[in-house]
Coordinates of C-alpha atoms and ligand atoms in Angstrom, one line a residue:
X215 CA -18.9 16.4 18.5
X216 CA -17.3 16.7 15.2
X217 CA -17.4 14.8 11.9
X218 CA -14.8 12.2 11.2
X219 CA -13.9 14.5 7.9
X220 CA -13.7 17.1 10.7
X221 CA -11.0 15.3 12.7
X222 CA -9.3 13.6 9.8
X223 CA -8.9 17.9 8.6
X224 CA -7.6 18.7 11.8
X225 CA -5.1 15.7 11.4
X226 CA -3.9 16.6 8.5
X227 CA -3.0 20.4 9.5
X228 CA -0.6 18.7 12.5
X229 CA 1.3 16.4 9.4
X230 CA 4.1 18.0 8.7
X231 CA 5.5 15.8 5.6
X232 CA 8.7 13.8 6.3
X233 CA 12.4 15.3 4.8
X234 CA 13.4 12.7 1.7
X235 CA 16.1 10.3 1.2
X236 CA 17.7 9.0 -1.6
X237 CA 17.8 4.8 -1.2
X238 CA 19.3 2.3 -3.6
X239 CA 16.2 0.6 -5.8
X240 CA 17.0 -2.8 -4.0
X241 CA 15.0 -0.9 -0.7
X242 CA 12.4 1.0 -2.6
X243 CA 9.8 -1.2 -2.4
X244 CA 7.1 -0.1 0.0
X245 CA 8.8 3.6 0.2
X246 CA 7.2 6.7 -1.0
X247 CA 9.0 8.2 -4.4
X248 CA 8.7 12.1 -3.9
X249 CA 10.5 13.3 -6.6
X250 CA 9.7 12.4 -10.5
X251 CA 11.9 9.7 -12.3
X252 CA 13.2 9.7 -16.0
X253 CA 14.2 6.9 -18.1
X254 CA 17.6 6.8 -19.0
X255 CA 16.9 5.3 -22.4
X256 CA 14.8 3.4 -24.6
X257 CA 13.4 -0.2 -23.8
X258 CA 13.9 -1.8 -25.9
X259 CA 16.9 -0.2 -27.3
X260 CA 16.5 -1.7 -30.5
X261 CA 14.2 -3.4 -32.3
X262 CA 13.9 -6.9 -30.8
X263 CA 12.7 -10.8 -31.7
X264 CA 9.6 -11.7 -29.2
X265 CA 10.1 -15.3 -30.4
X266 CA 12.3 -18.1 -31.1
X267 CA 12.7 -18.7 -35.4
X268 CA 13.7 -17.0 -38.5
X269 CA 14.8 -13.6 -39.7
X270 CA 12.5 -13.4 -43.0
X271 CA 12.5 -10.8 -45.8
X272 CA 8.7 -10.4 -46.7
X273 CA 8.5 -14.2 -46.6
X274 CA 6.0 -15.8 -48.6
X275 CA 4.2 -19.0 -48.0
X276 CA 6.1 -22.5 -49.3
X277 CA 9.3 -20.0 -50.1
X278 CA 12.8 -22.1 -49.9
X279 CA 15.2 -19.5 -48.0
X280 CA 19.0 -20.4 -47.0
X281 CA 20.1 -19.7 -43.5
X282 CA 23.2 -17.6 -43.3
X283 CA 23.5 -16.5 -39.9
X284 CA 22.3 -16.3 -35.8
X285 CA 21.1 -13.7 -33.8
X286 CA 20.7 -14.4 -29.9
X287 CA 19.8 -12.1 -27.2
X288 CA 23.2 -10.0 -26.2
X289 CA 24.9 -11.3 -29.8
X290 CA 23.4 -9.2 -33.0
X291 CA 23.9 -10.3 -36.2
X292 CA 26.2 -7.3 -38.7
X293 CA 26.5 -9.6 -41.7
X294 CA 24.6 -9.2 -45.0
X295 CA 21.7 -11.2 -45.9
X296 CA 21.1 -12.1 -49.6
X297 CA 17.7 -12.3 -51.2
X298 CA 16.4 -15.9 -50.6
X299 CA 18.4 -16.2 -47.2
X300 CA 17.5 -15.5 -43.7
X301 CA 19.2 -16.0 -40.2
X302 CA 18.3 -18.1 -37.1
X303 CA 17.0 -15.3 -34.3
X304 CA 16.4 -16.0 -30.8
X305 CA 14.0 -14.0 -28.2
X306 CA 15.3 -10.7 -27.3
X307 CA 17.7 -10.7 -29.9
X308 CA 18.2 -7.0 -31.9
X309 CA 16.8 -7.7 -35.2
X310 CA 18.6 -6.5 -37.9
X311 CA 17.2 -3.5 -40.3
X312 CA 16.9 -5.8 -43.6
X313 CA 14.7 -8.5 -41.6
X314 CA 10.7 -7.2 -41.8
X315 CA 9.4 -10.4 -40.0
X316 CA 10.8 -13.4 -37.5
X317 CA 8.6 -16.6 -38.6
X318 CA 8.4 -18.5 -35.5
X319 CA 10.0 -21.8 -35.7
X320 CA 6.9 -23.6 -35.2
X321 CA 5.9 -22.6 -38.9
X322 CA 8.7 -23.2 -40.8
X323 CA 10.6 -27.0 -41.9
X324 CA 14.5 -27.1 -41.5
X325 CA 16.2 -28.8 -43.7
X326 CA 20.0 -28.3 -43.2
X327 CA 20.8 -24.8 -43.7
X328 CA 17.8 -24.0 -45.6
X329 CA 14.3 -23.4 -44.2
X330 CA 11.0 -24.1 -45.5
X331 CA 7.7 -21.3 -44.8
X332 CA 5.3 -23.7 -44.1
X333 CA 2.8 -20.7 -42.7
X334 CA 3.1 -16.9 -42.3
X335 CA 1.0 -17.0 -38.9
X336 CA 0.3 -13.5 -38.0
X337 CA 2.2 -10.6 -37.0
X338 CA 6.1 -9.4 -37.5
X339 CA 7.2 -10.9 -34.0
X340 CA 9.1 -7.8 -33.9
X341 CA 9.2 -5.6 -30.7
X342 CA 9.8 -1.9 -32.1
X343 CA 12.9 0.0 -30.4
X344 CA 11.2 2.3 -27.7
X345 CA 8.5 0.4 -27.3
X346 CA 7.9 0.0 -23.8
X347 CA 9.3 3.2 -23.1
X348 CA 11.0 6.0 -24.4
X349 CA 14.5 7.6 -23.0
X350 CA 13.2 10.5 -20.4
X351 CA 10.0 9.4 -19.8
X352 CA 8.3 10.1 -16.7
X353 CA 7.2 8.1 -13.7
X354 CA 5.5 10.7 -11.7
X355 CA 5.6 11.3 -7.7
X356 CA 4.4 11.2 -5.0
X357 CA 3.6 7.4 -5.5
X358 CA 4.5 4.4 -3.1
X359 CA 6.9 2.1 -5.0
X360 CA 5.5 -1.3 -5.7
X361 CA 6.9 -4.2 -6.8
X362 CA 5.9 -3.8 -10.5
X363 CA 7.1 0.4 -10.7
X364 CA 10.6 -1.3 -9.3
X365 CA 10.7 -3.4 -12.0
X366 CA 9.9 -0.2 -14.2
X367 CA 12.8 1.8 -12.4
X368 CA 15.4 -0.8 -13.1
X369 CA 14.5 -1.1 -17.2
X370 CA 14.7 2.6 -17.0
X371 CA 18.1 2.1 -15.3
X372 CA 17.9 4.2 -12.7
X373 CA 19.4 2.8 -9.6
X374 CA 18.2 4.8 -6.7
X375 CA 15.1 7.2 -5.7
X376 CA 14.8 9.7 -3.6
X377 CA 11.9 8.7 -1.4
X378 CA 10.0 10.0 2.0
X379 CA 12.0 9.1 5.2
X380 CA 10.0 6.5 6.5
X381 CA 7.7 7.8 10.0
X382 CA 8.9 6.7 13.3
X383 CA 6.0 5.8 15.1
X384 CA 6.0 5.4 18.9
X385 CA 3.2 3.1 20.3
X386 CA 2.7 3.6 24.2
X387 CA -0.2 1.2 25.3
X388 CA -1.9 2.5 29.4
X389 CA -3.8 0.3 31.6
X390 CA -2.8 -1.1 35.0
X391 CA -5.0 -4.6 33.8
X392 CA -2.4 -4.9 30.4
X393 CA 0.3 -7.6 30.1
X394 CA 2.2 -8.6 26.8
X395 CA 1.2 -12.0 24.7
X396 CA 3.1 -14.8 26.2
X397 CA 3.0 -13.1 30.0
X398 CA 0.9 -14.7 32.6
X399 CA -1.4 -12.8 32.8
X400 CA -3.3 -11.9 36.6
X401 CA -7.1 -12.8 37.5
X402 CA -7.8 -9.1 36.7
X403 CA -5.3 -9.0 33.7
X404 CA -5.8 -8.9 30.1
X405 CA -3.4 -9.3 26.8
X406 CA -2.2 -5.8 25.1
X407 CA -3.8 -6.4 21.8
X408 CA -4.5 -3.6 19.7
X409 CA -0.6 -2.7 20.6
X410 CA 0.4 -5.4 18.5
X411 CA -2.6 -4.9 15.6
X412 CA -1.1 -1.3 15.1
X413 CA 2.1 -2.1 14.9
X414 CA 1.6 -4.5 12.2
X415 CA -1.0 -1.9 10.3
X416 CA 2.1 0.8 10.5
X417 CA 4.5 -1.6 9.1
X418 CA 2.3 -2.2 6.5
X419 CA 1.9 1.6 5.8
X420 CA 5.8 1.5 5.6
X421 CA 6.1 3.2 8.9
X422 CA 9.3 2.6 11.7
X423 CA 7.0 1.2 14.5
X424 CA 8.1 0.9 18.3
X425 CA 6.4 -0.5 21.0
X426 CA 7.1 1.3 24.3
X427 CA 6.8 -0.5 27.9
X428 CA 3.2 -0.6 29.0
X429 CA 2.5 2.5 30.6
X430 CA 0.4 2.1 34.0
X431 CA -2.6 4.4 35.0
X432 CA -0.1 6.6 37.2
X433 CA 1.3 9.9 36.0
X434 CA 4.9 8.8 36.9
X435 CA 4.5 5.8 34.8
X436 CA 3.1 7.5 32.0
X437 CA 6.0 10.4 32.3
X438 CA 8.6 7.5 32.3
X439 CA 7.2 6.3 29.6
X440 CA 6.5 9.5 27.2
X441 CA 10.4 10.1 28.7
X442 CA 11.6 7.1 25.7
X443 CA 9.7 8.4 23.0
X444 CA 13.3 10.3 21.8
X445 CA 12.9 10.9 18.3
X446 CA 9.7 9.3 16.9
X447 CA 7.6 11.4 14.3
X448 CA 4.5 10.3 15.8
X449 CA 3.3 9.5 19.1
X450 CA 0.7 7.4 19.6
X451 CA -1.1 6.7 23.1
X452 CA -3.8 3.4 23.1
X453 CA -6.4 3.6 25.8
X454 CA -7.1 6.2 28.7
X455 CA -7.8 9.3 26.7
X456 CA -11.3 9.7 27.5
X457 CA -12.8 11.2 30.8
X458 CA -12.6 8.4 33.5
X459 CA -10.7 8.9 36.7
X460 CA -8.1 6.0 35.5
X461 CA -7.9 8.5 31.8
X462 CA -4.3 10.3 32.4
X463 CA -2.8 10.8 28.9
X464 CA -4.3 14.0 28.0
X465 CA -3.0 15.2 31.6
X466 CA 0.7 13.8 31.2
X467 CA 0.9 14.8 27.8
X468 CA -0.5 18.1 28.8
X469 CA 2.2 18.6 31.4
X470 CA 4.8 17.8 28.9
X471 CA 3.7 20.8 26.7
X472 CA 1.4 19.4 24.1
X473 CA -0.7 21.6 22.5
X474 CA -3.7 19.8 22.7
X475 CA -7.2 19.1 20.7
X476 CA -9.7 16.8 22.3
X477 CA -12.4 15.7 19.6
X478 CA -15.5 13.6 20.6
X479 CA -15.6 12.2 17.0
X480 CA -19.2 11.1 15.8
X481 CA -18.5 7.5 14.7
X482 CA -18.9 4.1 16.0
X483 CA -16.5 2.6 17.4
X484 CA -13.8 5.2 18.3
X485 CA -15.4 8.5 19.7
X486 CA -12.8 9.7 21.7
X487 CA -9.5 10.9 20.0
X488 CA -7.0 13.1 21.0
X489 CA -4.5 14.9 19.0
X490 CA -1.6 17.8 19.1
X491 CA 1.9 18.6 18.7
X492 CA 4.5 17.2 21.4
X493 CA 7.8 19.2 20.5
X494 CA 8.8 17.9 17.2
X495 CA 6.3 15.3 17.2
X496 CA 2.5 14.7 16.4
X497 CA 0.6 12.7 18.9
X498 CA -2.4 10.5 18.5
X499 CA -4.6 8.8 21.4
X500 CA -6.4 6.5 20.5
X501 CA -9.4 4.6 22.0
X502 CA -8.4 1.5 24.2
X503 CA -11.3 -0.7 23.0
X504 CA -9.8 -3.0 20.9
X505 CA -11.8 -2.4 17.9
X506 CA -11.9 0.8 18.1
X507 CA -8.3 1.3 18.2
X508 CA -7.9 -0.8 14.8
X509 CA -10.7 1.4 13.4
X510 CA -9.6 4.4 14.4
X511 CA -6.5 3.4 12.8
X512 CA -7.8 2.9 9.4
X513 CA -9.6 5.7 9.7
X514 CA -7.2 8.0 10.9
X515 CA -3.6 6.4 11.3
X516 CA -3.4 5.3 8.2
X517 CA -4.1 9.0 6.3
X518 CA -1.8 10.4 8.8
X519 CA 1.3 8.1 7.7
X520 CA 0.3 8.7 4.5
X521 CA 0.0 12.2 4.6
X522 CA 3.8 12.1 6.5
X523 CA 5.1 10.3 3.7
X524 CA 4.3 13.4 0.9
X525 CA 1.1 11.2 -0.3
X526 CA -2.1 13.0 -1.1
X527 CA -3.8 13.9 2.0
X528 CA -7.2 11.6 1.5
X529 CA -9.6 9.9 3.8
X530 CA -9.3 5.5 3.1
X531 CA -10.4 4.7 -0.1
X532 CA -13.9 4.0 -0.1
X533 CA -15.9 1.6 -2.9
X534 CA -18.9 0.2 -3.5
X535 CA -20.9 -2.6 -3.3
X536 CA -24.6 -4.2 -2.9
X537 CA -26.1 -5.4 0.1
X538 CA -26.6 -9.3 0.9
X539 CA -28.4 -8.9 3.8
X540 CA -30.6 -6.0 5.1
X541 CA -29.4 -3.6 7.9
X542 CA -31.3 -1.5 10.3
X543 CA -31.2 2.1 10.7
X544 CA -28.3 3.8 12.0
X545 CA -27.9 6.3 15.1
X546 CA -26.5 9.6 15.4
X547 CA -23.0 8.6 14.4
X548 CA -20.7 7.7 11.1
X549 CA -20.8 3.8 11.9
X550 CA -17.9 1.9 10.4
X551 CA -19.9 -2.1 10.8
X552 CA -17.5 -4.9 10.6
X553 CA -18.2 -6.4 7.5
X554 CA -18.1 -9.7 4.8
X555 CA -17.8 -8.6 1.2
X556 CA -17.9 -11.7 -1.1
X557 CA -19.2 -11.8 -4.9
X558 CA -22.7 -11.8 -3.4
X559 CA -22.3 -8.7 -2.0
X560 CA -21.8 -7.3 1.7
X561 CA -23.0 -8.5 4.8
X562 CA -22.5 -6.5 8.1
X563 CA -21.6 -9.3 10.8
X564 CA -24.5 -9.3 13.8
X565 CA -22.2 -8.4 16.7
X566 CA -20.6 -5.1 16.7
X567 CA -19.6 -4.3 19.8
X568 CA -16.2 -2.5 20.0
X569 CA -14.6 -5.7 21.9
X570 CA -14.5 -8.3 19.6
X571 CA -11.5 -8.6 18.2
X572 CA -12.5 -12.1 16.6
X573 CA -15.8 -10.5 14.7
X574 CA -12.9 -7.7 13.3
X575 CA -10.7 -11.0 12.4
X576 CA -13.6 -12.3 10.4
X577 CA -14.3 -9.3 8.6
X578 CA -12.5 -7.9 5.1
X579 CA -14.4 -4.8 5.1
X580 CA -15.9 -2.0 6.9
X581 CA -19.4 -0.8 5.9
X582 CA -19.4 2.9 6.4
X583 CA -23.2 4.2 7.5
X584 CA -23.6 7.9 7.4
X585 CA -25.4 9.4 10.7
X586 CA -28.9 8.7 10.9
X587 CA -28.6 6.2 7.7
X588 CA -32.4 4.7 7.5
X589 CA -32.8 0.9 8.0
X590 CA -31.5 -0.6 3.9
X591 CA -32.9 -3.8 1.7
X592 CA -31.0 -6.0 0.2
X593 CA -29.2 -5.1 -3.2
X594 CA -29.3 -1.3 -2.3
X595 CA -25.6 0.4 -3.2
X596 CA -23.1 1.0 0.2
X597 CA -20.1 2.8 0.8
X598 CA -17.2 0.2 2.1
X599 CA -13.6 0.2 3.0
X600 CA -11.7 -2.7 2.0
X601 CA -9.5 -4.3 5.3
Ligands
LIG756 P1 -9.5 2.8 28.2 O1 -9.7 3.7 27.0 O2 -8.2 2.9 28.8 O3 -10.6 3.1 29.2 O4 -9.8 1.3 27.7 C1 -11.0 0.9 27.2 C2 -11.0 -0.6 27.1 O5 -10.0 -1.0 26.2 C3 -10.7 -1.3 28.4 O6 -11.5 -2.5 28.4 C4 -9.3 -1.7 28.3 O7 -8.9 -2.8 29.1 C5 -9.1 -2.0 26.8 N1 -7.7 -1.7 26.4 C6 -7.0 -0.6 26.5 N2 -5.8 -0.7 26.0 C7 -5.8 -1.9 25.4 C8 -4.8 -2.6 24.6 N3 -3.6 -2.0 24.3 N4 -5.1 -3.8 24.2 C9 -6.3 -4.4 24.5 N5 -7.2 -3.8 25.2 C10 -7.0 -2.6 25.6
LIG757 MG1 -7.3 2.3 30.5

């Protein structure tokens, strides 16, 4: 058996990264930015009011000062102004050079067109040009583009990135006993389920998901099957990849030219995971247990699509937290424990056999035990990984 580092190592030499694309900003969002951005001038471009009120000349407290002009946002003001005047100014508005403060409105007494300085408050209310950012400033790559960096990219007006082609992920569940949600299901039959919990995962990873037909526990079926994978980036295989008469995929898939590594992988749940090269694709099988499966995906999916997509080639982030409730020792294997973390700390959930989906449901977390891990108290420090 190998470690999960082990296999996750292994993984990572089968990821070839994904060619790039350039996309307008208006689809960035979720995509992987490979190459380095610049700005493509300064924000703000001049200096700007970050209020509503008046542009003051070193104003003084009680000071009498006549208004002789506007500034809004998109309409700067050219004209002169006197000693003892000032203008109206809006938010956003360039401020012109002579002005050295905008008194808010709130402070000051209008009185036709003159204004009264009832108080100086505090501060200019004067954004500086430039500063938010300066023109060819960097946002660096790889990084996957979030809401906020698009924001970013469109003050730095640059309208589209070039970002990672998005993975093409094939999904082909096995089992004679699977039917899809909403089927009726036989006596002997049971709902696809991690299917469906994958593809959702790798959407979220900003992968292309595509759920192939079932695939029974026959070689032809599987070969039909494997036949519609076409052009996918990734291949993975749910259920009969360990060593049970019914277990096929490493066979078909075998017959069909992959390359293939077979790791017994010590953790709980998952243990048996299959990888190699099919063609131009990588393949993954995954346990059929339906925990397992999910785990395994967080634990291994996810790095992969990430690692497709130029992104640094990392295990899942891993943080820390106390103990709420003690936990015995642990066995021979990395155990990922479905897990509640809360302000109070973590508590691993009672049940934890590699069935039960509704335990994984309740959990936000994954309490990661090293091998052989002695029995811990409460408020000792654990490894977790967020869900
Ligand atoms: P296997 O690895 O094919 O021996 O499957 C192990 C267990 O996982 C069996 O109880 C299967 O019924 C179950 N299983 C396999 N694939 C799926 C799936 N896609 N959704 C839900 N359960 C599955
Ligand atoms: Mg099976």
């Amino acid at each position: 058996m190998i470690s999960v580092s082990q296999a996750l190592d292994h993984l990572f030499a089968l990821a070839k990264p994904l060619a790039s694309e350039e996309v307008p900003l208006i689809q960035a969002a979720g995509r992987v930015m490979v190459k380095p951005v610049q700005a493509r001038r300064d924000q703000p471009p001049f200096a700007a009011s970050a209020m509503d009120g008046y542009g003051t000349i070193n104003p003084e407290e009680g000071q009498k000062l006549k208004v002789v002009g506007e500034a809004a946002a998109g309409h700067r003001f050219d004209g002169d102004i006197p000693a003892g005047s000032c203008i109206r100014i809006f938010t956003g508005a360039p401020v012109p050079d002579a002005v050295t403060h905008v008194t808010i409105q709130e402070n000051v007494t209008r009185e036709g067109d003159h204004i009264v300085v009832n108080d100086l408050g505090s501060g200019d209310n004067i954004r500086p040009a430039g500063g938010d950012f300066r023109d060819g400033q960097t946002v660096g790559a790889p990084r996957r583009l979030t809401a906020n960096d698009v924001a970013l990219l469109a003050a730095m007006n640059v309208p589209t990135v070039t970002v990672a082609k998005q993975p093409k992920v094939a999904l082909i569940s096995t089992g004679d006993e699977l039917v899809m949600p909403g089927e009726n299901p036989g006596p002997d039959q049971i709902i696809a389920s991690n299917t469906f919990g994958l593809h959702a995962m790798l959407r979220d990873l900003g992968a292309l998901p595509r759920l192939l037909p079932i695939a029974r526990d026959t070689e032809a079926s599987l070969r039909t099957v494997f036949d519609l994978v076409d052009d996918a980036d990734l291949v993975i295989t749910i259920g009969g990849a360990s060593v049970g008469d019914h277990d096929l995929v490493a066979k078909v898939a075998g017959d069909l030219g992959m390359e293939r590594a077979f790791y017994k992988v010590a953790m709980r749940p998952g243990k048996p995971l299959m990888s190699g090269r099919l063609g131009d694709a990588m393949m993954m099988g995954l346990p059929g247990n339906p925990v397992s499966a999910m785990v395994c995906g967080h634990i291994f999916v996810a790095p992969v699509i990430r690692a497709l997509m130029g992104l640094a080639r990392s295990a899942a982030p891993r943080f820390q937290t106390t103990l709420a409730a003690p936990i015995a020792e642990n066995g021979p294997r990395e155990h990922y424990m479905r897990a509640e973390v809360s302000p109070n700390g973590l508590t691993a959930f009672e049940k934890q056999d590699s069935s039960l989906l509704s335990v994984l449901g309740a959990s936000n977390a994954l309490l990661v035990r090293a091998p052989n891990d002695p029995a811990r108290v409460v408020g000792e420090k654990v490894d977790y990984i967020p869900l």
